[in-house]
């Protein structure tokens, strides 16, 4: 490990005066006898783009599931903007500011692209059931605003024209992008992306990279992404954490991590394969 | 093409729909009052209305929530008996049926809440089993509660008689329209979308901040409410209730209507409730084979069109009109081009 203080964000100087958006302290989970994640410490600054990498089965997705409380941590603490999330469930964690995408895409497949985003905007709307059923003026007003907002969010990926299509009928890459839009709709302060470039060709990946940066800059949010595509990770991540067998083996900026002998060993190891 | 797409403004849509519905109500009511539609046929039409409410409300549970409730007749029974007992006591007036219906609906909704909260926490087939058990328990309780506790409330197998016969074609179909409207508007709101998101992917719904337990319960309670309303209409329609009419087979009958019409499609539920009520009534001799026919129909639909006859298609008159309007325009354009 590259001897960094655990409580300071890895890179962005501009966030120095604020509490980090996320701090994990000694986070861990056991599945029966298997320790999937252990002693996971990580701090992410307010507008940092951070990467979580490691070989298959290292426990990366499990970290996301811990952060979003899909799994309950066995050990450790998660602080979101300084607030302990110990007593929160998945829904409350989302309201507190974490939104995510899934490695194995989980869209609302039978619904339209627009509806997928509108569901992300659910808590941004406030009208109650009775006003909806009686179609009171503020129902129309909020729906109109939400619709406009949804189209605006879709326009990040130039997807407005797909609004009325069924989400399940989109090509794979577009489905991944829609998941990002839906997550953004919930107005997060931290966006978790689980292998966003999986199944994309190099040009799509390049575009995605630009868009992730654009999202960070326009929404002023932090992004933590899991990715196997090293060009993307090294290209946009300001801080990187490397996981192997559930433990952090290295931490630092892209250059530090790339040249860390432990990382090279874990990745290239005996076989000398390119990172999977 | 998108920019040129002509849309009918919202107030006009409402006006068209309301006008058509009023015409429908007035015409059919006139036909019934002038005896052009026979008394027995008008009875069938009322039964169709009641079954439409049952099917459309069950569709919330099966089609929209993606669960498998098997006790819809139980909620209908609760609503029917609750309102019947009330209506017997307040006597017949123009207020009897609305008060009876709201009361029946609320009592059924309360039962929906009591059953729904524990049942919906469980995943998978448990909901089916619990609601199935609930339906049977209701039937048995209605049958025996007077004997056991010495009430004179449901009169068990001897039937609850002398219920004011307040159900008419007009009030039935006004309620049908209100039910369809309420469920439709609910589903087109953030609350309805939350319900759909649970069917589509519960984990994703939660990670979007949707309170899944709340919305499952809400869907279930609304579904039970309208089943209770349908029960109230049924009580005022027959004037006599016995627990036997609310058995497991009644629940299955409603479920078949929903599945056949296409889960999640309101127009599908309306159409199949209409056909499946009218057909056996018209072919009386065939009626005793109804269950066999239902099962066969269900199997055939499951094999050839598992999404039901209508799938998740929902009919909208305004959309149809818009399509017609715009297709005419584009045909015009095409011929222009052809001429060049
Ligand atoms: N629910 C679970 N039950 C048991 N083992 C699990 C569970 N979820 C993940 N694991 C195990 O945790 C380890 C890490 O998995 P995962 O986080 O998916 O890896 P990756 O780094 O490829 O995303 C794997 O060995 C996996 O089998
Ligand atoms: Mg993974």
Coordinates of C-alpha atoms and ligand atoms in Angstrom, one line a residue:
Chain A
X1 CA 0.0 0.0 0.0
X2 CA 1.3 3.4 -0.8
X3 CA 1.3 4.8 2.7
X4 CA -1.5 7.3 2.2
X5 CA -3.6 8.7 5.1
X6 CA -6.8 6.9 4.9
X7 CA -8.9 9.9 5.7
X8 CA -7.8 12.2 2.9
X9 CA -9.2 12.0 -0.5
X10 CA -6.7 10.6 -3.0
X11 CA -6.6 13.5 -5.4
X12 CA -8.8 16.5 -5.8
X13 CA -7.4 19.5 -4.0
X14 CA -10.5 21.5 -4.6
X15 CA -12.5 19.3 -2.2
X16 CA -10.0 19.8 0.6
X17 CA -12.2 21.8 2.8
X18 CA -15.2 19.5 2.7
X19 CA -15.9 16.2 4.3
X20 CA -15.3 13.5 1.8
X21 CA -18.5 12.1 0.1
X22 CA -17.6 8.6 1.1
X23 CA -15.4 7.0 3.7
X24 CA -15.2 3.3 4.3
X25 CA -13.5 2.2 7.5
X26 CA -12.5 -1.5 8.0
X27 CA -15.4 -2.6 5.8
X28 CA -15.8 -6.4 5.5
X29 CA -18.3 -9.1 4.8
X30 CA -18.3 -12.9 5.2
X31 CA -20.5 -15.3 3.3
X32 CA -20.5 -18.3 5.6
X33 CA -16.8 -19.3 5.7
X34 CA -15.8 -17.1 2.8
X35 CA -14.4 -13.7 3.5
X36 CA -15.5 -11.8 0.3
X37 CA -14.3 -8.4 1.4
X38 CA -12.0 -7.6 4.3
X39 CA -10.5 -4.4 5.9
X40 CA -11.7 -2.2 3.0
X41 CA -10.7 1.4 3.6
X42 CA -11.4 4.1 1.0
X43 CA -12.1 7.8 0.9
X44 CA -13.6 9.6 -2.0
X45 CA -13.6 13.4 -2.4
X46 CA -16.7 15.3 -3.4
X47 CA -16.0 15.6 -7.1
X48 CA -13.4 12.8 -7.5
X49 CA -13.5 10.1 -10.1
X50 CA -12.2 7.0 -8.4
X51 CA -11.6 3.5 -9.8
X52 CA -12.0 0.1 -8.2
X53 CA -10.1 -2.6 -10.1
X54 CA -9.0 -6.1 -9.5
X55 CA -9.2 -9.6 -11.1
X56 CA -12.5 -11.4 -11.5
X57 CA -14.0 -12.5 -8.2
X58 CA -11.8 -10.0 -6.2
X59 CA -14.9 -8.6 -4.5
X60 CA -15.5 -5.4 -6.4
X61 CA -19.2 -5.9 -7.0
X62 CA -19.5 -7.0 -3.4
X63 CA -18.1 -3.6 -2.3
X64 CA -20.9 -1.9 -4.3
X65 CA -23.5 -4.2 -2.7
X66 CA -22.1 -3.3 0.7
X67 CA -22.2 0.5 0.0
X68 CA -25.8 0.2 -1.3
X69 CA -26.8 -2.1 1.5
X70 CA -27.9 -4.9 -0.8
X71 CA -25.6 -6.8 1.6
X72 CA -25.3 -5.9 5.2
X73 CA -21.6 -5.4 6.2
X74 CA -20.3 -7.9 8.7
X75 CA -17.7 -5.4 9.9
X76 CA -16.8 -1.8 9.5
X77 CA -18.4 1.5 8.8
X78 CA -19.6 3.5 5.8
X79 CA -19.8 7.3 6.2
X80 CA -21.7 9.1 3.5
X81 CA -20.9 12.8 3.7
X82 CA -19.8 12.2 7.2
X83 CA -23.1 10.4 8.2
X84 CA -23.0 6.8 9.3
X85 CA -25.2 4.6 7.1
X86 CA -25.2 1.7 9.6
X87 CA -29.0 1.9 10.1
X88 CA -30.0 2.6 6.5
X89 CA -31.4 0.2 4.0
X90 CA -30.9 0.3 0.2
X91 CA -33.8 2.8 -0.3
X92 CA -32.5 5.2 2.4
X93 CA -28.9 5.0 1.1
X94 CA -30.2 6.1 -2.3
X95 CA -32.1 9.0 -0.7
X96 CA -28.9 9.9 1.2
X97 CA -27.0 10.2 -2.1
X98 CA -25.7 6.9 -3.6
X99 CA -26.9 5.8 -6.9
X100 CA -25.6 2.8 -8.9
X101 CA -25.7 0.7 -12.0
X102 CA -25.4 -3.0 -12.1
X103 CA -22.8 -5.3 -13.7
X104 CA -25.7 -7.5 -15.0
X105 CA -27.9 -4.7 -16.3
X106 CA -31.1 -4.3 -14.2
X107 CA -33.4 -2.1 -16.3
X108 CA -37.2 -2.0 -16.1
X109 CA -37.2 -3.9 -19.4
X110 CA -40.8 -3.9 -20.3
X111 CA -41.2 -0.1 -19.6
X112 CA -40.2 2.7 -21.9
X113 CA -36.8 4.4 -21.7
X114 CA -38.6 7.5 -20.5
X115 CA -40.4 5.6 -17.8
X116 CA -37.1 4.2 -16.6
X117 CA -35.8 7.6 -16.0
X118 CA -39.0 8.9 -14.5
X119 CA -38.8 6.1 -12.0
X120 CA -35.4 7.4 -11.1
X121 CA -37.1 10.8 -10.6
X122 CA -39.7 9.3 -8.3
X123 CA -38.5 11.0 -5.2
X124 CA -38.0 14.3 -7.0
X125 CA -41.7 14.5 -7.5
X126 CA -43.9 15.1 -4.5
X127 CA -47.6 14.9 -5.5
X128 CA -49.6 12.3 -3.6
X129 CA -51.8 9.5 -4.9
X130 CA -55.1 11.5 -4.5
X131 CA -53.8 14.4 -6.6
X132 CA -52.6 12.0 -9.2
X133 CA -55.9 10.1 -9.4
X134 CA -57.9 13.4 -9.5
X135 CA -55.3 14.9 -11.8
X136 CA -55.0 18.1 -9.9
X137 CA -53.0 21.0 -11.5
X138 CA -49.8 20.2 -9.6
X139 CA -49.9 16.6 -10.9
X140 CA -49.7 17.9 -14.5
X141 CA -47.1 20.5 -13.5
X142 CA -44.7 18.1 -11.7
X143 CA -45.1 15.5 -14.4
X144 CA -44.3 18.0 -17.1
X145 CA -41.2 19.2 -15.2
X146 CA -40.1 15.6 -14.6
X147 CA -40.6 14.7 -18.2
X148 CA -38.5 17.6 -19.3
X149 CA -35.8 16.8 -16.8
X150 CA -35.8 13.1 -17.9
X151 CA -35.3 14.1 -21.6
X152 CA -32.6 16.5 -20.5
X153 CA -30.8 13.7 -18.7
X154 CA -31.2 11.4 -21.7
X155 CA -29.7 14.1 -23.8
X156 CA -26.4 13.6 -22.0
X157 CA -26.1 10.4 -24.1
X158 CA -28.1 11.7 -27.0
X159 CA -30.9 9.3 -26.2
X160 CA -33.9 11.6 -26.3
X161 CA -35.2 10.1 -29.5
X162 CA -35.3 6.7 -27.8
X163 CA -37.6 7.9 -25.1
X164 CA -40.6 5.9 -26.2
X165 CA -38.8 2.7 -26.9
X166 CA -38.9 -0.3 -24.6
X167 CA -35.8 -0.3 -22.5
X168 CA -35.3 -4.1 -23.1
X169 CA -35.3 -3.6 -26.8
X170 CA -32.2 -1.2 -26.8
X171 CA -28.8 -2.5 -27.8
X172 CA -26.5 -3.5 -25.1
X173 CA -24.4 -0.3 -24.9
X174 CA -27.5 1.9 -24.9
X175 CA -28.9 -0.2 -22.0
X176 CA -25.8 0.5 -20.0
X177 CA -26.0 4.2 -20.8
X178 CA -29.7 4.3 -19.8
X179 CA -28.8 2.7 -16.4
X180 CA -26.4 5.6 -15.8
X181 CA -29.1 8.1 -16.7
X182 CA -31.6 6.4 -14.4
X183 CA -29.1 6.5 -11.6
X184 CA -28.3 10.2 -12.2
X185 CA -32.1 10.9 -12.1
X186 CA -32.1 10.1 -8.4
X187 CA -29.9 13.1 -7.8
X188 CA -26.9 11.3 -6.2
X189 CA -23.8 12.8 -4.7
X190 CA -21.9 9.6 -5.4
X191 CA -22.4 7.5 -8.6
X192 CA -21.3 3.9 -8.6
X193 CA -20.7 2.4 -12.0
X194 CA -20.2 -1.4 -12.2
X195 CA -18.3 -2.1 -15.4
X196 CA -20.0 0.6 -17.5
X197 CA -17.9 -0.1 -20.6
X198 CA -18.5 -3.9 -20.6
X199 CA -19.5 -5.0 -24.1
X200 CA -18.7 -1.7 -25.6
X201 CA -16.4 -1.2 -28.6
X202 CA -13.3 1.1 -28.3
X203 CA -15.1 4.1 -29.8
X204 CA -18.1 3.7 -27.5
X205 CA -15.7 3.4 -24.6
X206 CA -14.0 6.6 -25.5
X207 CA -17.3 8.4 -25.7
X208 CA -18.4 7.0 -22.4
X209 CA -15.1 8.2 -20.8
X210 CA -15.8 11.7 -22.0
X211 CA -19.4 11.5 -20.8
X212 CA -18.4 10.3 -17.3
X213 CA -16.1 13.3 -17.0
X214 CA -18.9 15.6 -18.3
X215 CA -21.3 14.2 -15.8
X216 CA -18.8 14.8 -13.0
X217 CA -18.2 18.4 -14.2
X218 CA -21.9 19.3 -14.7
X219 CA -23.4 17.6 -11.7
X220 CA -20.4 18.2 -9.4
X221 CA -20.6 14.7 -8.1
X222 CA -18.2 11.9 -7.3
X223 CA -17.9 8.8 -9.4
X224 CA -16.6 5.4 -8.3
X225 CA -16.3 2.9 -11.1
X226 CA -15.4 -0.7 -11.5
X227 CA -13.8 -1.4 -14.8
X228 CA -11.6 -3.9 -16.6
X229 CA -10.8 -1.6 -19.5
X230 CA -7.5 -0.2 -18.4
X231 CA -7.5 2.6 -21.0
X232 CA -10.7 4.0 -19.4
X233 CA -9.6 3.5 -15.8
X234 CA -6.2 5.0 -16.3
X235 CA -7.7 7.7 -18.5
X236 CA -10.2 9.2 -16.1
X237 CA -9.7 7.9 -12.6
X238 CA -7.9 10.3 -10.3
X239 CA -7.6 7.7 -7.6
X240 CA -7.5 4.0 -7.9
X241 CA -8.0 1.1 -5.4
X242 CA -6.8 -2.3 -6.4
X243 CA -8.6 -5.3 -4.8
X244 CA -7.5 -8.9 -4.8
X245 CA -9.1 -11.7 -2.9
X246 CA -11.2 -9.2 -1.0
X247 CA -8.3 -7.2 0.2
X248 CA -6.9 -3.9 -0.9
X249 CA -3.4 -4.5 -2.4
X250 CA -2.7 -1.0 -3.7
X251 CA -4.0 2.5 -3.7
X252 CA -3.0 5.7 -5.5
X253 CA -3.1 7.7 -8.7
X254 CA -3.0 5.9 -12.0
X255 CA 0.8 6.2 -12.3
X256 CA 1.5 4.9 -8.8
X257 CA -0.8 1.9 -9.3
X258 CA 0.4 1.1 -12.8
X259 CA 3.9 0.8 -11.6
X260 CA 3.2 -1.0 -8.3
X261 CA 4.9 -4.3 -8.4
X262 CA 2.2 -5.9 -6.2
X263 CA -0.4 -4.9 -8.8
X264 CA 1.6 -6.1 -11.7
X265 CA 2.1 -9.4 -9.9
X266 CA -1.7 -9.7 -9.1
X267 CA -2.7 -8.9 -12.6
X268 CA 0.0 -10.2 -14.8
X269 CA 1.0 -12.8 -12.2
X270 CA 2.2 -16.1 -13.4
X271 CA 0.3 -16.2 -16.6
X272 CA 1.2 -12.7 -17.9
X273 CA -2.3 -12.1 -19.2
X274 CA -3.6 -8.6 -19.9
X275 CA -6.0 -7.6 -17.1
X276 CA -9.3 -9.4 -17.6
Chain B
X1 CA -41.8 13.3 -38.5
X2 CA -41.7 13.8 -34.7
X3 CA -42.2 17.5 -34.9
X4 CA -45.1 17.3 -37.3
X5 CA -46.9 14.7 -35.2
X6 CA -50.3 16.2 -34.5
X7 CA -51.4 15.8 -30.9
X8 CA -54.9 16.1 -29.6
X9 CA -54.9 18.6 -26.7
X10 CA -55.7 17.2 -23.3
X11 CA -59.0 19.0 -22.7
X12 CA -60.3 17.8 -26.1
X13 CA -59.3 14.2 -25.2
X14 CA -61.2 14.4 -22.0
X15 CA -64.2 15.9 -23.7
X16 CA -64.2 13.2 -26.4
X17 CA -63.9 10.4 -23.9
X18 CA -66.5 11.8 -21.5
X19 CA -69.0 12.4 -24.3
X20 CA -68.7 8.9 -25.6
X21 CA -69.1 7.4 -22.2
X22 CA -72.2 9.5 -21.5
X23 CA -73.7 8.5 -24.9
X24 CA -72.9 4.8 -24.1
X25 CA -74.6 5.1 -20.6
X26 CA -77.7 7.0 -21.9
X27 CA -78.2 4.7 -24.9
X28 CA -77.9 1.4 -23.1
X29 CA -79.9 2.7 -20.2
X30 CA -82.6 3.8 -22.6
X31 CA -82.6 0.4 -24.3
X32 CA -83.0 -1.3 -20.9
X33 CA -85.8 1.0 -19.7
X34 CA -87.7 0.7 -23.0
X35 CA -87.3 -3.1 -22.6
X36 CA -85.5 -3.3 -26.0
X37 CA -82.9 -5.1 -24.0
X38 CA -84.7 -7.8 -22.0
X39 CA -84.6 -7.9 -18.3
X40 CA -82.5 -11.0 -18.2
X41 CA -80.1 -9.5 -20.7
X42 CA -79.8 -6.4 -18.5
X43 CA -78.9 -8.6 -15.6
X44 CA -76.1 -10.1 -17.6
X45 CA -74.9 -6.7 -18.5
X46 CA -74.8 -5.7 -14.9
X47 CA -72.9 -8.9 -14.1
X48 CA -70.4 -8.0 -16.8
X49 CA -69.9 -4.6 -15.1
X50 CA -69.2 -6.3 -11.8
X51 CA -66.8 -8.7 -13.3
X52 CA -65.0 -5.9 -15.1
X53 CA -64.4 -4.2 -11.8
X54 CA -63.1 -7.5 -10.3
X55 CA -60.8 -8.2 -13.3
X56 CA -59.4 -4.7 -13.6
X57 CA -58.7 -4.5 -9.8
X58 CA -57.1 -8.0 -9.7
X59 CA -54.9 -6.8 -12.6
X60 CA -53.2 -4.4 -10.2
X61 CA -51.9 -7.4 -8.2
X62 CA -51.1 -9.8 -11.1
X63 CA -50.4 -7.5 -14.1
X64 CA -48.9 -4.4 -12.5
X65 CA -47.3 -5.8 -9.3
X66 CA -46.4 -9.1 -10.8
X67 CA -47.7 -11.1 -7.9
X68 CA -50.1 -14.1 -7.9
X69 CA -53.0 -13.3 -5.5
X70 CA -55.5 -16.2 -5.4
X71 CA -58.0 -14.7 -2.9
X72 CA -59.7 -12.0 -4.8
X73 CA -63.1 -13.5 -4.2
X74 CA -62.3 -13.3 -0.5
X75 CA -62.1 -9.5 -0.7
X76 CA -65.2 -9.4 -2.8
X77 CA -67.0 -11.5 -0.1
X78 CA -65.8 -9.1 2.6
X79 CA -67.1 -6.1 0.7
X80 CA -70.3 -7.8 -0.2
X81 CA -71.2 -8.9 3.3
X82 CA -70.1 -5.7 5.0
X83 CA -72.1 -3.5 2.6
X84 CA -75.1 -5.9 2.7
X85 CA -75.3 -5.8 6.4
X86 CA -75.1 -2.0 6.3
X87 CA -77.6 -1.6 3.5
X88 CA -80.1 -3.8 5.3
X89 CA -79.9 -1.5 8.2
X90 CA -80.1 1.8 6.5
X91 CA -82.9 0.8 4.1
X92 CA -83.2 1.7 0.4
X93 CA -82.6 5.2 -0.7
X94 CA -80.5 6.8 -3.4
X95 CA -77.7 7.0 -0.9
X96 CA -77.8 3.3 0.0
X97 CA -75.6 2.1 -2.8
X98 CA -72.8 4.7 -2.7
X99 CA -72.6 4.4 1.1
X100 CA -72.7 0.6 0.9
X101 CA -70.0 0.6 -1.8
X102 CA -67.6 2.9 0.0
X103 CA -68.1 1.0 3.2
X104 CA -67.7 -2.4 1.5
X105 CA -64.6 -1.1 -0.3
X106 CA -63.0 0.2 2.9
X107 CA -63.6 -2.9 4.9
X108 CA -62.1 -5.0 2.0
X109 CA -59.2 -2.6 1.9
X110 CA -58.6 -3.0 5.6
X111 CA -58.5 -6.8 5.1
X112 CA -56.1 -6.2 2.2
X113 CA -53.9 -4.2 4.5
X114 CA -53.9 -6.9 7.2
X115 CA -53.2 -9.7 4.7
X116 CA -50.9 -7.7 2.5
X117 CA -48.4 -6.4 5.1
X118 CA -47.1 -9.9 6.2
X119 CA -47.8 -11.6 2.8
X120 CA -45.9 -9.1 0.7
X121 CA -42.8 -9.2 2.8
X122 CA -42.4 -12.8 1.6
X123 CA -41.1 -13.5 -1.8
X124 CA -42.4 -15.8 -4.5
X125 CA -45.2 -18.3 -4.1
X126 CA -46.0 -17.4 -0.5
X127 CA -48.3 -14.6 -1.5
X128 CA -50.3 -17.0 -3.6
X129 CA -50.6 -19.5 -0.7
X130 CA -51.5 -16.9 1.9
X131 CA -54.1 -15.2 -0.3
X132 CA -55.5 -18.6 -1.2
X133 CA -55.8 -19.5 2.5
X134 CA -57.3 -16.1 3.2
X135 CA -60.1 -16.6 0.6
X136 CA -61.0 -20.0 2.1
X137 CA -60.9 -18.7 5.7
X138 CA -63.3 -15.9 4.8
X139 CA -65.7 -18.3 3.2
X140 CA -65.6 -20.6 6.2
X141 CA -65.9 -17.8 8.7
X142 CA -68.9 -16.4 6.8
X143 CA -70.5 -19.8 6.8
X144 CA -70.0 -20.5 10.5
X145 CA -69.6 -17.2 12.4
X146 CA -73.3 -17.0 13.5
X147 CA -73.4 -20.5 14.8
X148 CA -70.1 -20.2 16.7
X149 CA -70.6 -16.7 18.2
X150 CA -74.4 -16.6 18.3
X151 CA -74.6 -13.5 16.0
X152 CA -77.4 -12.9 13.6
X153 CA -75.1 -11.3 11.0
X154 CA -74.3 -13.5 8.0
X155 CA -76.9 -16.2 8.4
X156 CA -74.3 -18.7 7.2
X157 CA -75.5 -21.3 4.7
X158 CA -79.1 -20.1 5.2
X159 CA -78.0 -17.0 3.2
X160 CA -78.2 -13.3 4.0
X161 CA -81.6 -12.2 2.6
X162 CA -83.6 -9.0 2.0
X163 CA -80.6 -6.9 0.9
X164 CA -82.0 -3.8 -0.9
X165 CA -81.7 -4.4 -4.6
X166 CA -80.1 -1.1 -5.4
X167 CA -77.8 -2.1 -8.2
X168 CA -78.8 -0.9 -11.6
X169 CA -77.2 -0.7 -15.0
X170 CA -76.5 2.9 -14.5
X171 CA -74.8 2.9 -11.1
X172 CA -72.8 -0.3 -12.0
X173 CA -71.3 1.2 -15.1
X174 CA -70.7 4.6 -13.5
X175 CA -68.6 2.6 -11.0
X176 CA -67.0 0.7 -13.7
X177 CA -65.9 3.9 -15.4
X178 CA -64.7 5.4 -12.1
X179 CA -62.8 2.3 -11.3
X180 CA -61.1 2.2 -14.7
X181 CA -60.3 5.9 -14.5
X182 CA -58.9 5.7 -11.0
X183 CA -56.7 2.7 -11.8
X184 CA -55.6 4.2 -15.1
X185 CA -54.6 7.5 -13.6
X186 CA -52.9 5.8 -10.7
X187 CA -50.8 3.8 -13.1
X188 CA -49.9 6.9 -15.1
X189 CA -48.5 8.6 -12.0
X190 CA -45.3 8.3 -10.1
X191 CA -47.1 5.9 -7.8
X192 CA -48.1 3.7 -10.6
X193 CA -44.7 3.7 -12.1
X194 CA -43.3 2.7 -8.7
X195 CA -45.6 -0.3 -8.7
X196 CA -44.5 -1.3 -12.1
X197 CA -40.8 -1.0 -11.2
X198 CA -41.3 -3.6 -8.5
X199 CA -42.6 -6.1 -11.1
X200 CA -39.8 -5.3 -13.4
X201 CA -36.9 -5.5 -11.0
X202 CA -37.2 -5.1 -7.2
X203 CA -33.5 -4.6 -6.5
X204 CA -33.2 -1.9 -9.1
X205 CA -36.4 -0.3 -7.8
X206 CA -35.0 -0.1 -4.3
X207 CA -31.7 1.3 -5.6
X208 CA -33.8 4.0 -7.2
X209 CA -35.2 4.9 -3.8
X210 CA -38.6 3.3 -4.4
X211 CA -40.2 2.2 -1.1
X212 CA -41.0 -1.3 -2.4
X213 CA -42.9 -2.6 0.6
X214 CA -45.1 0.5 0.8
X215 CA -46.0 0.3 -2.9
X216 CA -46.6 -3.4 -2.9
X217 CA -49.0 -2.9 0.0
X218 CA -50.6 0.1 -1.7
X219 CA -51.3 -1.8 -4.9
X220 CA -52.7 -4.7 -2.9
X221 CA -54.9 -2.5 -0.8
X222 CA -56.3 -0.6 -3.8
X223 CA -56.9 -3.9 -5.5
X224 CA -58.8 -5.2 -2.4
X225 CA -60.8 -1.9 -2.2
X226 CA -62.3 -2.3 -5.7
X227 CA -62.9 -6.0 -5.1
X228 CA -65.0 -4.9 -2.1
X229 CA -66.8 -2.3 -4.2
X230 CA -67.6 -5.0 -6.8
X231 CA -68.8 -7.2 -3.9
X232 CA -71.2 -4.4 -2.7
X233 CA -72.6 -4.1 -6.2
X234 CA -73.0 -7.8 -6.3
X235 CA -74.9 -7.8 -3.0
X236 CA -77.3 -5.1 -4.3
X237 CA -77.6 -7.0 -7.5
X238 CA -78.7 -10.4 -6.1
X239 CA -80.4 -9.2 -2.9
X240 CA -79.2 -12.4 -1.3
X241 CA -75.7 -13.6 -0.4
X242 CA -74.4 -17.0 0.5
X243 CA -70.7 -17.8 1.2
X244 CA -70.7 -20.5 -1.5
X245 CA -70.5 -17.9 -4.3
X246 CA -67.2 -16.6 -3.1
X247 CA -65.2 -19.8 -3.2
X248 CA -61.8 -20.5 -4.6
X249 CA -63.3 -21.1 -8.1
X250 CA -64.6 -17.5 -8.1
X251 CA -61.0 -16.3 -7.5
X252 CA -59.8 -18.5 -10.3
X253 CA -62.5 -17.3 -12.6
X254 CA -61.4 -13.7 -12.1
X255 CA -57.8 -14.7 -12.5
X256 CA -58.6 -16.4 -15.8
X257 CA -60.2 -13.2 -17.1
X258 CA -57.0 -11.2 -16.3
X259 CA -54.6 -13.7 -17.7
X260 CA -56.6 -14.2 -20.8
X261 CA -56.9 -10.5 -21.5
X262 CA -53.2 -9.9 -21.0
X263 CA -51.7 -9.2 -17.7
X264 CA -51.1 -5.5 -17.3
X265 CA -53.6 -4.5 -20.0
X266 CA -56.7 -2.8 -18.7
X267 CA -58.6 -3.1 -22.0
X268 CA -57.7 -6.8 -22.1
X269 CA -59.2 -7.3 -18.7
X270 CA -62.4 -5.4 -19.7
X271 CA -62.7 -7.4 -23.0
X272 CA -62.1 -10.8 -21.5
X273 CA -64.4 -10.1 -18.5
X274 CA -67.1 -9.2 -20.9
X275 CA -66.7 -12.2 -23.1
X276 CA -66.2 -14.7 -20.3
X277 CA -69.3 -13.4 -18.5
X278 CA -71.6 -13.2 -21.5
X279 CA -70.6 -16.4 -23.2
X280 CA -71.6 -18.9 -20.4
X281 CA -74.7 -16.9 -19.6
X282 CA -75.8 -17.1 -23.2
X283 CA -74.9 -20.7 -23.6
X284 CA -76.7 -21.9 -20.5
X285 CA -76.4 -25.6 -21.2
X286 CA -72.7 -25.1 -21.5
X287 CA -72.4 -23.3 -18.2
X288 CA -71.7 -26.4 -16.2
X289 CA -68.6 -27.1 -18.3
X290 CA -67.4 -23.6 -17.6
X291 CA -64.5 -24.6 -15.4
X292 CA -63.3 -27.1 -17.9
X293 CA -63.6 -24.6 -20.7
X294 CA -61.7 -22.0 -18.6
X295 CA -58.9 -24.4 -18.0
X296 CA -58.6 -25.4 -21.6
X297 CA -58.7 -21.7 -22.7
X298 CA -56.0 -20.9 -20.2
X299 CA -53.8 -23.7 -21.4
X300 CA -54.3 -22.7 -25.0
X301 CA -53.5 -19.1 -24.3
X302 CA -50.4 -20.0 -22.3
X303 CA -49.1 -22.1 -25.2
X304 CA -49.8 -19.8 -28.0
X305 CA -49.8 -16.3 -26.5
X306 CA -48.4 -16.4 -23.0
X307 CA -48.7 -12.6 -22.6
X308 CA -52.5 -12.9 -23.0
X309 CA -54.6 -11.8 -25.9
X310 CA -53.7 -8.1 -25.6
X311 CA -50.3 -8.4 -24.0
X312 CA -49.6 -5.2 -22.2
X313 CA -51.3 -3.2 -24.9
X314 CA -53.5 -0.4 -23.6
X315 CA -56.1 1.1 -25.7
X316 CA -56.4 4.9 -26.0
X317 CA -59.0 6.4 -28.3
X318 CA -57.1 9.7 -28.5
X319 CA -53.9 7.9 -29.6
X320 CA -55.9 6.0 -32.2
X321 CA -57.4 9.3 -33.5
X322 CA -54.0 10.9 -33.5
X323 CA -52.6 8.0 -35.5
X324 CA -55.4 8.2 -38.0
X325 CA -55.0 12.0 -38.3
X326 CA -51.2 11.7 -38.8
X327 CA -51.4 8.7 -41.2
X328 CA -53.7 10.6 -43.4
X329 CA -51.3 13.5 -43.5
X330 CA -48.3 11.3 -44.3
X331 CA -50.3 9.5 -47.0
X332 CA -51.0 12.8 -48.5
X333 CA -47.3 13.7 -48.4
X334 CA -46.3 10.4 -50.0
X335 CA -48.6 10.9 -52.9
X336 CA -47.3 14.4 -53.3
X337 CA -43.8 13.0 -53.5
X338 CA -45.0 10.3 -55.9
X339 CA -46.3 12.9 -58.2
X340 CA -43.0 14.7 -58.5
Ligands
LIG1 N1 -24.3 -13.6 -2.1 C1 -23.1 -14.2 -2.1 N2 -23.0 -15.4 -1.5 C2 -21.8 -16.0 -1.5 N3 -20.7 -15.6 -2.1 C3 -20.8 -14.5 -2.7 C4 -22.0 -13.7 -2.8 N4 -21.8 -12.6 -3.5 C5 -20.5 -12.6 -3.9 N5 -19.9 -13.8 -3.4 C6 -18.5 -14.1 -3.6 O1 -17.7 -13.0 -3.3 C7 -16.6 -13.0 -4.2 C8 -16.5 -11.7 -4.9 O2 -17.4 -11.6 -5.9 P1 -17.7 -10.3 -6.7 O3 -17.8 -9.1 -5.8 O4 -18.8 -10.5 -7.6 O5 -16.4 -10.2 -7.6 P2 -16.0 -9.1 -8.7 O6 -14.7 -8.5 -8.2 O7 -15.7 -9.9 -9.9 O8 -17.1 -8.2 -8.9 C9 -16.7 -14.2 -5.2 O9 -15.9 -15.3 -4.7 C10 -18.2 -14.5 -5.0 O10 -18.4 -15.9 -5.3
LIG2 MG1 -18.3 -7.8 -10.5

